[in-house]
Coordinates of C-alpha atoms in Angstrom, one line a residue:
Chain F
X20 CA 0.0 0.0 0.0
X21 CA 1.2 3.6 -0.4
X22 CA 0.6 5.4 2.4
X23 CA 1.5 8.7 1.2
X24 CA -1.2 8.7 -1.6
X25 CA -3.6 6.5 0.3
X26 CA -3.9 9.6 2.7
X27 CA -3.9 11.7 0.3
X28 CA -6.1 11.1 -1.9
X29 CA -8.0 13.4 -4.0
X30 CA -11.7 12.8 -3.7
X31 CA -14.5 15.5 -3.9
X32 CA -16.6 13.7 -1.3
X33 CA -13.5 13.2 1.3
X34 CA -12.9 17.4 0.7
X35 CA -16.6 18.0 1.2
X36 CA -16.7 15.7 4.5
X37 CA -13.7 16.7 6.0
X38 CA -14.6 20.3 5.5
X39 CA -18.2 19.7 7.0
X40 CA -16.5 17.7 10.3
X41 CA -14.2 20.4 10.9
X42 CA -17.3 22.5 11.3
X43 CA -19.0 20.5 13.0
X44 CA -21.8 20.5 11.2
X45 CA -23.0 16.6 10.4
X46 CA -26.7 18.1 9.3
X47 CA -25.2 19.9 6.5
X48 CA -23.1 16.9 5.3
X49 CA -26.6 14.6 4.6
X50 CA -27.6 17.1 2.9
X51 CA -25.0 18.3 0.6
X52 CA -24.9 14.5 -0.7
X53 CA -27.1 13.4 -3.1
X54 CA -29.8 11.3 -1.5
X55 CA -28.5 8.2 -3.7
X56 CA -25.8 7.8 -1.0
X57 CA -27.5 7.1 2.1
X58 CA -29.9 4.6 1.0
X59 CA -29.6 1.2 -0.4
X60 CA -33.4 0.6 -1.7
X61 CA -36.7 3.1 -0.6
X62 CA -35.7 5.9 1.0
X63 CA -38.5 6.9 3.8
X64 CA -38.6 10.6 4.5
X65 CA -40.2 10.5 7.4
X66 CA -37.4 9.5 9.6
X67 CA -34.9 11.6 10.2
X68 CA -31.2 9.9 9.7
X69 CA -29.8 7.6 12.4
X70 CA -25.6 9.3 13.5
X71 CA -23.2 8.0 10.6
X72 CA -20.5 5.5 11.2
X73 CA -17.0 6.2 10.2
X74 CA -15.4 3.3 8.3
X75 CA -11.5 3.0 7.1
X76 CA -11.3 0.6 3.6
X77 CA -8.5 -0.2 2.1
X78 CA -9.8 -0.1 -1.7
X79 CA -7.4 -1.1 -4.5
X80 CA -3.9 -1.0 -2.2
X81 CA -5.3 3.1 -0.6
X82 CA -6.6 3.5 2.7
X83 CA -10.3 5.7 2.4
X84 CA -11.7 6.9 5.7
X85 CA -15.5 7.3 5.0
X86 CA -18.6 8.4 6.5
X87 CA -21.6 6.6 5.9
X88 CA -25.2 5.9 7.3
X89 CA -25.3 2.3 8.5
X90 CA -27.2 1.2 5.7
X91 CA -24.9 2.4 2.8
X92 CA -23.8 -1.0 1.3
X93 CA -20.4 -1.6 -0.3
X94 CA -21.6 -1.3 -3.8
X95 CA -22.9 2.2 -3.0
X96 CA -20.1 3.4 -1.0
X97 CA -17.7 2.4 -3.8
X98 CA -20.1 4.2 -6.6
X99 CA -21.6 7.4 -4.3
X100 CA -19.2 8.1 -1.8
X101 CA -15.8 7.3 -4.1
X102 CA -16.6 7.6 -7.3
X103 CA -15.7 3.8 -8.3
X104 CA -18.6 3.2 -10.7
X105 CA -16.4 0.0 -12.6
X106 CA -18.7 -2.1 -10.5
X107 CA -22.0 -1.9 -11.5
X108 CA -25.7 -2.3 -9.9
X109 CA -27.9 -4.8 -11.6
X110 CA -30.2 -6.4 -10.0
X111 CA -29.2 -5.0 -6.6
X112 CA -30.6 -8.1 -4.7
X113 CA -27.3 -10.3 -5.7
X114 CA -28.4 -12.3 -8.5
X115 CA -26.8 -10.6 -11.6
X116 CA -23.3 -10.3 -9.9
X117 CA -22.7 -7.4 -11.7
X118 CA -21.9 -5.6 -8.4
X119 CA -18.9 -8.4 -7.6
X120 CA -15.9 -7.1 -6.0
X121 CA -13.1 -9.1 -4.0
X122 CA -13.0 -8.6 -0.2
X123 CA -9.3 -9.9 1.2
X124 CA -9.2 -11.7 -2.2
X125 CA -12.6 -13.6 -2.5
X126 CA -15.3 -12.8 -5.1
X127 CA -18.6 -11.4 -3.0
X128 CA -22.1 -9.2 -4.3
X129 CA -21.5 -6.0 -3.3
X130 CA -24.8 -5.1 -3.3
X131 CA -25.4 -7.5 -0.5
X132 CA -23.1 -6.4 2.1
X133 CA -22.5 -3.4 4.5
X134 CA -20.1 -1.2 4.1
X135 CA -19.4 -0.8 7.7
X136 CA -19.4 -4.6 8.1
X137 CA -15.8 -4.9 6.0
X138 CA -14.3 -2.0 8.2
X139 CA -10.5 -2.4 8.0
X140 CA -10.5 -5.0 5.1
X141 CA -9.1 -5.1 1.9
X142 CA -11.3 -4.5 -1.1
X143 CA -10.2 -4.8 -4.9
X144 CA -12.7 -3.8 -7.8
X145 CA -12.6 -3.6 -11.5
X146 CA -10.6 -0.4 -11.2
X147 CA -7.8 -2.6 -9.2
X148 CA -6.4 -4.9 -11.6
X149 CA -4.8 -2.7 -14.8
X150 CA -1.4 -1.3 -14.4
X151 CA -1.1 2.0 -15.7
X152 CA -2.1 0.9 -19.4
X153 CA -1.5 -2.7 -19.0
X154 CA -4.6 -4.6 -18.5
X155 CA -4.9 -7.6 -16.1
X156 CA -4.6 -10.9 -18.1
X157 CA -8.3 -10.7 -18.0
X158 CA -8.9 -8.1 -19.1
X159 CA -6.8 -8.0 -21.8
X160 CA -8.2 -11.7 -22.9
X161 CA -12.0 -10.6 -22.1
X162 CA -11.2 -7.7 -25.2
X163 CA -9.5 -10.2 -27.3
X164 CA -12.1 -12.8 -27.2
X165 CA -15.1 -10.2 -27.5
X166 CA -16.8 -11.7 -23.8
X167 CA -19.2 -8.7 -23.8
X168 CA -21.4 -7.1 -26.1
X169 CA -23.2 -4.0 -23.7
X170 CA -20.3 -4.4 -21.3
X171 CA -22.5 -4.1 -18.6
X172 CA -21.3 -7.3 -16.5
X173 CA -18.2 -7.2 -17.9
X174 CA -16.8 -6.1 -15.0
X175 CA -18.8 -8.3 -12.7
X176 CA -17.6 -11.2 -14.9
X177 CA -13.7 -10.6 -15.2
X178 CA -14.0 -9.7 -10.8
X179 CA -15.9 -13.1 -10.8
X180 CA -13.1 -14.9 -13.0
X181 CA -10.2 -13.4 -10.9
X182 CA -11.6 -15.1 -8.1
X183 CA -12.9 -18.0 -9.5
X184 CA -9.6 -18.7 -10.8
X185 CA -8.1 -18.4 -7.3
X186 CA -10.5 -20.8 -5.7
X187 CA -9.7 -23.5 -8.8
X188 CA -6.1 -23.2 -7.8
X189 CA -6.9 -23.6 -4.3
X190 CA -8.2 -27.0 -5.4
X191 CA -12.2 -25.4 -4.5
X192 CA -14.2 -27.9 -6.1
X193 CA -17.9 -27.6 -7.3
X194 CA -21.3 -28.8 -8.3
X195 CA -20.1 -30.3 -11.2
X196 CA -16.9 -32.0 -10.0
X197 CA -17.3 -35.3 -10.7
X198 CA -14.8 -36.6 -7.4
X199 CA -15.1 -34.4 -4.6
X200 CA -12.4 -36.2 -2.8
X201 CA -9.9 -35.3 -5.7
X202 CA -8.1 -32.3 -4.6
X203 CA -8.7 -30.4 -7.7
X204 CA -10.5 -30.5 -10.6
X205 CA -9.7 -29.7 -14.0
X206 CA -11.4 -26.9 -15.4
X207 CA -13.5 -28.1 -18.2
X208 CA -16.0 -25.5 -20.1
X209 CA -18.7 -27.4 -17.5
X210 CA -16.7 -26.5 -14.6
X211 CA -16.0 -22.9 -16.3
X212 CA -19.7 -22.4 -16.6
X213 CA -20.9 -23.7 -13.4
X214 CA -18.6 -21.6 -11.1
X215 CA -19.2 -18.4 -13.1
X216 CA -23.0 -18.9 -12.9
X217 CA -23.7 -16.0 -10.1
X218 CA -22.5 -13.7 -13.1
X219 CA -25.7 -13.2 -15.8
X220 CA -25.2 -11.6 -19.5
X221 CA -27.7 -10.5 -20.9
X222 CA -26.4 -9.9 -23.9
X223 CA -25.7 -14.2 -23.6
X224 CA -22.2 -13.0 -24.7
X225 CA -20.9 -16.9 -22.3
X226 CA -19.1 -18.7 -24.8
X227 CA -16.2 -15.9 -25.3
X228 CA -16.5 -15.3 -21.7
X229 CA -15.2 -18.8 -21.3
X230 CA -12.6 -18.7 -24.0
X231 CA -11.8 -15.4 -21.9
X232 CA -11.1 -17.3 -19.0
X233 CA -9.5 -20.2 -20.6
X234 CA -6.8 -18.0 -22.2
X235 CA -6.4 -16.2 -19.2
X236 CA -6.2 -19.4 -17.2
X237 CA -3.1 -20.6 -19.6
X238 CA -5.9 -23.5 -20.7
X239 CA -6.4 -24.1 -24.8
X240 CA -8.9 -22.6 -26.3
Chain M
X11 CA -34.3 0.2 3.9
X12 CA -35.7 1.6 7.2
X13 CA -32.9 3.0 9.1
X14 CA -31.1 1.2 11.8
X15 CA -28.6 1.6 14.9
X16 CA -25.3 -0.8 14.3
X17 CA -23.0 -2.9 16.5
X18 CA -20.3 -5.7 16.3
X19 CA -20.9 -7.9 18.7
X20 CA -17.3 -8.7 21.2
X21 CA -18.6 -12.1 22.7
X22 CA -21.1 -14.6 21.5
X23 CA -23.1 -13.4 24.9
X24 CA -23.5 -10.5 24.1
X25 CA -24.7 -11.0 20.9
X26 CA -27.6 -13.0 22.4
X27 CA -28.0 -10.5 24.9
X28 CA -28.6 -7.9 22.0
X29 CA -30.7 -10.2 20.2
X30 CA -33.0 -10.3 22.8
X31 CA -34.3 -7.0 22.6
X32 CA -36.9 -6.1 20.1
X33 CA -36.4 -5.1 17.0
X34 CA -33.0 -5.9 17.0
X35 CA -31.4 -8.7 15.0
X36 CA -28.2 -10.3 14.2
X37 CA -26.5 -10.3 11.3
X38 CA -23.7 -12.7 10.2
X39 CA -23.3 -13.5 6.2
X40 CA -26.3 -10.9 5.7
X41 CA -27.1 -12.1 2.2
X42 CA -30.6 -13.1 2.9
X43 CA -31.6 -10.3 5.6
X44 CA -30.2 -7.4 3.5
X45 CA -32.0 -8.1 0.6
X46 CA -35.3 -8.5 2.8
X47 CA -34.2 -5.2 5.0
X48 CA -34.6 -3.7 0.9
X49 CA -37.8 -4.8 0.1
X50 CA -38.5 -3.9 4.0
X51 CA -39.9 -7.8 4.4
X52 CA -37.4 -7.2 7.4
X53 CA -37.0 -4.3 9.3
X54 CA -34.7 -4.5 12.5
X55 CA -34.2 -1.4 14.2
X56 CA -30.8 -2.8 15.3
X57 CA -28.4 -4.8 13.6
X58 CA -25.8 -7.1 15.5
X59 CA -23.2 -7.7 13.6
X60 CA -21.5 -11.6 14.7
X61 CA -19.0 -11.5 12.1
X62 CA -15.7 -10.9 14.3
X63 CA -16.8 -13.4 16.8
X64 CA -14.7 -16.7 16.9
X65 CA -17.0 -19.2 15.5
X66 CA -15.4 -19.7 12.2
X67 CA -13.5 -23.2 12.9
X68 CA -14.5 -26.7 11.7
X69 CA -13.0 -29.1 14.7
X70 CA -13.1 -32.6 15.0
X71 CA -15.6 -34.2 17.8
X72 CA -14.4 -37.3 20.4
X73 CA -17.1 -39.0 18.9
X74 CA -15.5 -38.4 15.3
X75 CA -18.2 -36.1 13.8
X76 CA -17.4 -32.6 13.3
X77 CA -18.2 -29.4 15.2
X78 CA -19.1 -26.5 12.9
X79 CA -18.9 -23.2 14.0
X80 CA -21.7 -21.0 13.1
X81 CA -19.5 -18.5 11.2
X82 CA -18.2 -21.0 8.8
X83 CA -18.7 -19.8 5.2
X84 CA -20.6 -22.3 2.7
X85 CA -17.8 -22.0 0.3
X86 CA -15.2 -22.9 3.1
X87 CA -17.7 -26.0 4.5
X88 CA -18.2 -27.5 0.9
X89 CA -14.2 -27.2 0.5
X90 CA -13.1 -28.9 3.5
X91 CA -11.5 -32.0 3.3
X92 CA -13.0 -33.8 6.1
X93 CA -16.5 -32.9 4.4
X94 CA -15.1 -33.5 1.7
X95 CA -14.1 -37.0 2.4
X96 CA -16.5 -38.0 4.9
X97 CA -19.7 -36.1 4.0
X98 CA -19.7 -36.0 0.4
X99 CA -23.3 -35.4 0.7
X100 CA -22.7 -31.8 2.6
X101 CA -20.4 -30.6 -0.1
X102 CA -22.7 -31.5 -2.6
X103 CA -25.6 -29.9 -1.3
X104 CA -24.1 -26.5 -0.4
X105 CA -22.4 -26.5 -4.0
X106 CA -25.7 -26.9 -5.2
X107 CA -26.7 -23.9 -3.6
X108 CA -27.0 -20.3 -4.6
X109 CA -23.9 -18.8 -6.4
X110 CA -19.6 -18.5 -5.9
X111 CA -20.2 -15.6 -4.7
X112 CA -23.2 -15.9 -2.1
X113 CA -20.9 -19.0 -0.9
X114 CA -18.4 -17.3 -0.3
X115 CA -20.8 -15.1 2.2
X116 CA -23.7 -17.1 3.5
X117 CA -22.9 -19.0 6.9
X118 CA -23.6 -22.2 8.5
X119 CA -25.8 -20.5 11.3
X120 CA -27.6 -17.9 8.6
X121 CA -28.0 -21.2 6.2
X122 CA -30.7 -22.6 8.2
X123 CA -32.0 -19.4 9.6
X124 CA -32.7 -18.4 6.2
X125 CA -36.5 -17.4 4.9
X126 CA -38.7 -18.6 2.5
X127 CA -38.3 -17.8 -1.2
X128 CA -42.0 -18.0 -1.4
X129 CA -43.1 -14.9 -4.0
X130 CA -46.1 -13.6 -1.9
X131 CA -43.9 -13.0 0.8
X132 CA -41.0 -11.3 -0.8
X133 CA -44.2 -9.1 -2.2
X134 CA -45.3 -6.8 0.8
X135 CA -48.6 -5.6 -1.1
X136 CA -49.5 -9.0 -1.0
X137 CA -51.4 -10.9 2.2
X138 CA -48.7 -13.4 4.1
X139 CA -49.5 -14.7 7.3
X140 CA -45.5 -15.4 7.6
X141 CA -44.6 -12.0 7.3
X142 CA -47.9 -10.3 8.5
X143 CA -49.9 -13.0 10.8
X144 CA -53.3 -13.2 10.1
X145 CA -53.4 -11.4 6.5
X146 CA -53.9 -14.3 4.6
X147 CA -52.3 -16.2 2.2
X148 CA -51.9 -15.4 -1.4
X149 CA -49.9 -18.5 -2.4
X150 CA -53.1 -21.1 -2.1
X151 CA -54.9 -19.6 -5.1
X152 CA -51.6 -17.9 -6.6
X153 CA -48.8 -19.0 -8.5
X154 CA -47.8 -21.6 -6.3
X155 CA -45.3 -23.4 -8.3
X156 CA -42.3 -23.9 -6.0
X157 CA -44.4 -24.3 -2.6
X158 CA -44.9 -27.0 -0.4
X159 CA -46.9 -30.6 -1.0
X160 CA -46.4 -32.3 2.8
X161 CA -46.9 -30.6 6.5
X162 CA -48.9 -27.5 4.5
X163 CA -51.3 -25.5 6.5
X164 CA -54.2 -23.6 5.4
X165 CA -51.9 -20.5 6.7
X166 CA -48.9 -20.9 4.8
X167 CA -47.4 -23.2 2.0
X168 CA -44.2 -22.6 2.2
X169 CA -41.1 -24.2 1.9
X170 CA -37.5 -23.8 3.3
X171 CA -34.7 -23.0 0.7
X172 CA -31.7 -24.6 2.1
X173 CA -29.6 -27.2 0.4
X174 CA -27.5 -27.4 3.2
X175 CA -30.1 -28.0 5.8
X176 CA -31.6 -31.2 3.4
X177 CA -28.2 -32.9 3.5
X178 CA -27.8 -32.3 7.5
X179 CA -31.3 -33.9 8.2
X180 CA -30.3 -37.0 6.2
X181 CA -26.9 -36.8 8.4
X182 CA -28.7 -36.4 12.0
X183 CA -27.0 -33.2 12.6
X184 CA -27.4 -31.4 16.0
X185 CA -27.2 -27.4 16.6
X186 CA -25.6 -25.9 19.0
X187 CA -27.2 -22.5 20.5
X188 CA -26.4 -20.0 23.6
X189 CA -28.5 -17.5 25.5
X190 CA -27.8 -14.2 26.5
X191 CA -26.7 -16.1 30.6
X192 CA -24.1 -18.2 28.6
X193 CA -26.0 -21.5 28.9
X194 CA -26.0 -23.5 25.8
X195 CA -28.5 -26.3 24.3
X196 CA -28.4 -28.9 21.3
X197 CA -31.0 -29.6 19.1
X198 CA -31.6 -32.5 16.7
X199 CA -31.9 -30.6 13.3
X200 CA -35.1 -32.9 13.0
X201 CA -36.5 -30.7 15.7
X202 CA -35.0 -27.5 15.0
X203 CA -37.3 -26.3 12.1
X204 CA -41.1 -26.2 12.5
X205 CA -43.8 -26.7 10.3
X206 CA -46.0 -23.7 9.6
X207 CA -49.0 -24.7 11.4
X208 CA -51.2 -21.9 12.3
X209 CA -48.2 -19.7 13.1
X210 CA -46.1 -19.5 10.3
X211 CA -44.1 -16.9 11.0
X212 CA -42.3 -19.1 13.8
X213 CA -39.7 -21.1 11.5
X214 CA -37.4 -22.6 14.1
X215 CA -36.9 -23.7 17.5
X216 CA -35.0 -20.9 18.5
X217 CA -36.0 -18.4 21.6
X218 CA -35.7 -15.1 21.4
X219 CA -31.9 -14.1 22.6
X220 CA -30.9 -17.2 21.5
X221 CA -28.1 -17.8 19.2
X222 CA -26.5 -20.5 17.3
X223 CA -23.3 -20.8 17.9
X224 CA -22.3 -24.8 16.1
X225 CA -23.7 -27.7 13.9
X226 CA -22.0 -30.8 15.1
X227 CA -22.0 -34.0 12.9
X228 CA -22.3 -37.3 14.2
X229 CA -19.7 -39.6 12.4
X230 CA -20.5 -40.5 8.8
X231 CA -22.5 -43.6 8.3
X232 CA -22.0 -46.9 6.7
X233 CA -22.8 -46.3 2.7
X234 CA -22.5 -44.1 -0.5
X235 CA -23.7 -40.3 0.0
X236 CA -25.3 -38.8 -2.8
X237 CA -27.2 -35.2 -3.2
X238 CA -29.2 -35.0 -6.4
X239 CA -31.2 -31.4 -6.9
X240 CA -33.8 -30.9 -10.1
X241 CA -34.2 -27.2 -10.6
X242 CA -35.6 -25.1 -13.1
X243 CA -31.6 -24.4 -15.1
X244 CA -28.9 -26.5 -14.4
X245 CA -27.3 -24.1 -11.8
X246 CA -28.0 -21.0 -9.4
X247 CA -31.7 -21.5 -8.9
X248 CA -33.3 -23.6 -5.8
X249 CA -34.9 -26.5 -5.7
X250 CA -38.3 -27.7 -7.1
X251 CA -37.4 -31.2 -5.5
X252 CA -33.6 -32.3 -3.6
X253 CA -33.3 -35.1 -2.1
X254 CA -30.0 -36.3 0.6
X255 CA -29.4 -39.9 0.2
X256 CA -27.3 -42.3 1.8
X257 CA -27.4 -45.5 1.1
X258 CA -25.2 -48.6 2.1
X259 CA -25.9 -51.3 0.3
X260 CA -24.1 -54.6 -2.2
X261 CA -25.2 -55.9 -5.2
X262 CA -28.9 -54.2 -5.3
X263 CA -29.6 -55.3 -1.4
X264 CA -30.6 -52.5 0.3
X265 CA -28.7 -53.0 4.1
X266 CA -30.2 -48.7 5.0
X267 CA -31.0 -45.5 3.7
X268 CA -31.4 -42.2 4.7
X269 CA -33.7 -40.0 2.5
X270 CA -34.0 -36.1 2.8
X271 CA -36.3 -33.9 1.1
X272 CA -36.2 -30.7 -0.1
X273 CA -38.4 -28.0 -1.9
X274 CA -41.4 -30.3 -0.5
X275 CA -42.2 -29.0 2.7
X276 CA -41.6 -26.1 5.3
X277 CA -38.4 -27.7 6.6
X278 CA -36.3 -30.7 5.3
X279 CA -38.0 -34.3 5.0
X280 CA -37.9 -37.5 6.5
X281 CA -40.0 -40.2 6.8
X282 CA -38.7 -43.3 9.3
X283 CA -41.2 -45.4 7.7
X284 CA -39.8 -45.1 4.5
X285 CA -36.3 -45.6 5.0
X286 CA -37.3 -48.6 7.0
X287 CA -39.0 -50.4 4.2
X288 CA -35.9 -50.1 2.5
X289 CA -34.1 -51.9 5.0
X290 CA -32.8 -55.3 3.8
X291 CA -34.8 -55.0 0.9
X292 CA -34.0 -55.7 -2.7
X293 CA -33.8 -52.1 -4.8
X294 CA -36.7 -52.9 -7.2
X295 CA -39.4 -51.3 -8.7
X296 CA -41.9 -52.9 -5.9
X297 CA -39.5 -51.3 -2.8
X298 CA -38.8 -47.9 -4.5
X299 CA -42.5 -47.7 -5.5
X300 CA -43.5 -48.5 -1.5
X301 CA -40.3 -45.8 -0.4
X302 CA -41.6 -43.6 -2.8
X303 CA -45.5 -43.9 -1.4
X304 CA -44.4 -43.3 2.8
X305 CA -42.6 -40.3 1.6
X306 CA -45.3 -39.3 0.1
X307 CA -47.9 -39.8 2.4
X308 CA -50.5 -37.2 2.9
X309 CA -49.1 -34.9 0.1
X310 CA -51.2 -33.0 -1.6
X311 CA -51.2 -30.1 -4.5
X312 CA -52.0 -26.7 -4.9
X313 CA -52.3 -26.3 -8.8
X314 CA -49.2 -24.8 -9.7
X315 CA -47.5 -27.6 -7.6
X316 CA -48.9 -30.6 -9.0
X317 CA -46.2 -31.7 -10.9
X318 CA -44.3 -32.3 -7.6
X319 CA -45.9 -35.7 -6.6
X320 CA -44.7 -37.3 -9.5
X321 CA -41.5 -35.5 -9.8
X322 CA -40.6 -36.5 -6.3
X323 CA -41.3 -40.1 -6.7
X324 CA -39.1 -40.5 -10.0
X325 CA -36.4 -38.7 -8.7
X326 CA -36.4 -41.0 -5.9
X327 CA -36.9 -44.3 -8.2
X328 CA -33.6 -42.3 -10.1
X329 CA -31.6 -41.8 -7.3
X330 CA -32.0 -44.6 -5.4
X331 CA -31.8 -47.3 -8.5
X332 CA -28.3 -44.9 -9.1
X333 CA -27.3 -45.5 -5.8
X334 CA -27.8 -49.3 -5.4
X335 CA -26.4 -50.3 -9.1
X336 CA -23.2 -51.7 -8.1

């Protein structure tokens, strides 16, 4: 992590809070953000905010402190509060995985999921993985292999993969695995398929999501 | 989402001493309760949040089962050797269940504490005597497709999700809960669920304050563990009909069998008099038609659910000639 920038860094919404604290003013803070930001599903106007939590992320390798009403999930506090819209909110109930994110390097909905609940853990998203202008293996194979047409999961899907590949190599096994008791198993198209289910594409763009993944994997494809 | 207080819970006491007040309510893997907390299906005033407590280890027992710990992620269960090896029927089942992802978050403890996926109680313009007692239910003249056929009421027909849960009935699991005073108590999973009755909107065994804290395994038994699931598309959707089966048996003589249900009723299902039938008995159409008729015994359709009779009895016929082949 680099400290430096981590504390550092440049965020409209960390000026705007910091600036509101130091007055001392939290009233004028809810209302300066854009409703969005407090509320994960109906807002109800009739009740007047519960006191906002502080919560420290480390997203992408940098250190954020935030402020947030309890209920912000992850998703929102990574697209309202800092501006990370690579992760994206489909469904928002967890069954498009669009939202998917990595939380200490395993592949979670977003959407489902506190922000306050991950306080002090590590987060990677989509915006994560490229370095500078090299693209993640992923990435880079998801554009070769044309594994999106809208590019609306696309995200979801290569934050899916990058963990999905992990658990493969940590011998996870799944539905599909013919021998559980073998400590890994091979990952077929099947296997491919069936672990990268919780990610939906509309746009059915799965067969060059799974050459995506092969090639990315070092696999033929 | 109505708005709540929030607080991480330092000791599993505590925890149950937080749960006990009203309108609070804990959360572990969440992925259930926050997406009923955004359809306000579920609206705790105060959230306990388990997560940091110690309850994340799978140990073996003296007996040589396994102890559980409530905090134990699905993904990490299904993946664990000892499961693995021993309880092939576990692993299947929670791999069968929900997505990577949701695995990766859902908990042993949450598993079976989970609700109903029953559409006319997800939908809060609609009557549900689960989530609103006394309103009604929609689901007996509704779409009623993926509800229950056996231990219905005329107050609710609905079923319990879990995978999971279907595989630990078949394997006599016992869980493990603690009070807000520290004093713990074990409960045969057989026990732990209830049927809907006339109060639907009790689901479990569990008292206010009351926590789970460990499923525990007795050790495997004698035979070949297999979890088959039909489902609407071949992955991440629940079941219309699972069954847990472990049978031991040579050369198509049955020696036992454990049979499990799920999608079928309000909690996972078992029937003694089935699986005794089956004991010493020869795997052929006669026995698995007689198996097929105790499990069914008193099940009955709503419409929409028909197709469940019959589809129970062949999967079981499937299954169980499967299982007794070699």
């Amino acid at each position: 992590m680099d400290e430096h920038e981590s504390n550092t860094e440049p965020s409209t919404f960390e000026v705007t809070r910091r600036t509101v604290i130091e007055t001392g003013t939290t009233a004028l803070l809810l209302t300066t953000l854009p409703r969005s930001a407090f509320a994960a599903g109906p807002v109800d106007d009739d009740e007047p905010p519960l006191p906002p939590v502080k919560v420290e992320l480390q997203i992408n390798g940098h250190l954020h402190s935030l402020i947030l009403d309890p209920r912000t999930t992850l998703l929102d506090a990574l697209r309202e509060h800092l501006a990370l819209t690579g992760s994206k909110k489909g469904c928002d109930h967890g069954q498009c995985g669009a939202c998917t994110v990595l939380i200490e390097g395993r592949r979670i909905n977003s959407c489902l999921t506190l922000a306050v609940m991950h306080a002090g853990q590590s987060v990677t998203t989509i915006e994560g993985f490229a370095l500078g202008d090299n693209l993640h293996p992923l990435q880079a194979a998801f554009v070769e292999h044309d594994g999106f047409q809208c590019g609306y999961c696309t995200s979801g899907q290569i934050c899916s993969a990058v963990g999905m590949l992990a658990e493969s190599r940590q011998g996870m096994p799944s539905y599909v695995t013919e021998d559980l008791t073998h400590p890994a198993a091979e990952l077929t198209d099947v296997e491919i398929r069936e672990r990268m289910s919780g990610n939906i594409c509309r746009c059915a763009a799965y067969p060059n999501i799974v050459a995506a993944i092969k090639q990315a994997a070092g696999l033929p494809t | 989402m109505k708005a709540f207080t929030y607080q991480r819970a330092d000791s599993t006491t505590q925890a149950a001493a937080a749960a006990d007040k009203p309108g609070a309510k804990i959360i572990a893997g969440g992925t259930n309760l926050l997406d009923l907390m955004k359809l306000q299906v579920e609206m705790p005033s105060n959230l306990i949040d388990i997560n940091r407590l110690p309850l994340d280890k799978i140990e073996e027992t003296a007996d040589g089962g396994l102890r559980i710990g409530a905090l134990v992620r699905n993904s990490d269960l299904a993946a664990d050797p000892r499961v693995r090896q021993r309880y092939g029927v576990l692993s299947r089942a929670l791999l069968a269940g929900a997505s990577a992802q949701l695995r990766n978050k859902a908990t042993t403890g949450g598993n079976l504490l989970q609700r109903t996926r029953c559409y006319y109680f997800y939908d809060v313009t609609k009557p549900c005597n689960k989530r609103n007692p006394g309103s009604g239910c929609a689901a007996l003249a509704g779409f009623n497709r993926i509800h229950a056929i056996l231990g219905t009421s005329d107050h609710c027909i609905a079923t319990h999700p879990s995978d999971m849960a279907v595989a630990m009935r078949a394997l006599d699991a016992n869980v493990e809960t603690i009070n807000r005073e520290g004093k713990t108590k074990v409960t045969p999973i057989a026990e732990f669920h209830r049927l809907p009755g006339n109060t639907p909107e009790i689901e479990t065994s569990l008292k206010p304050g009351e926590i789970i804290t460990a499923v525990t395994l007795p050790p495997p038994p004698p035979g070949v563990q297999v979890y088959r699931k039909v489902r609407d598309r071949a992955s991440y959707a629940f079941a219309l009909v699972s069954v847990a089966a472990i049978v031991d048996s040579t050369r198509g003589r049955i020696r036992s069998a454990r049979l499990a249900f799920g999608g079928l009723a309000h909690k996972p299902w078992r029937v003694a008099q089935a699986e005794q039938g089956l004991v010493n008995a020869h795997a052929d159409t006669a026995t698995l038609n007689a198996a097929a008729n105790a499990v069914l015994e008193g099940a009955r359709g709503f419409g929409g659910n028909d197709f469940k009779i019959p589809l129970t009895r062949r999967t079981l016929h499937s299954v169980l000639a499967e299982m007794t082949q070699t």
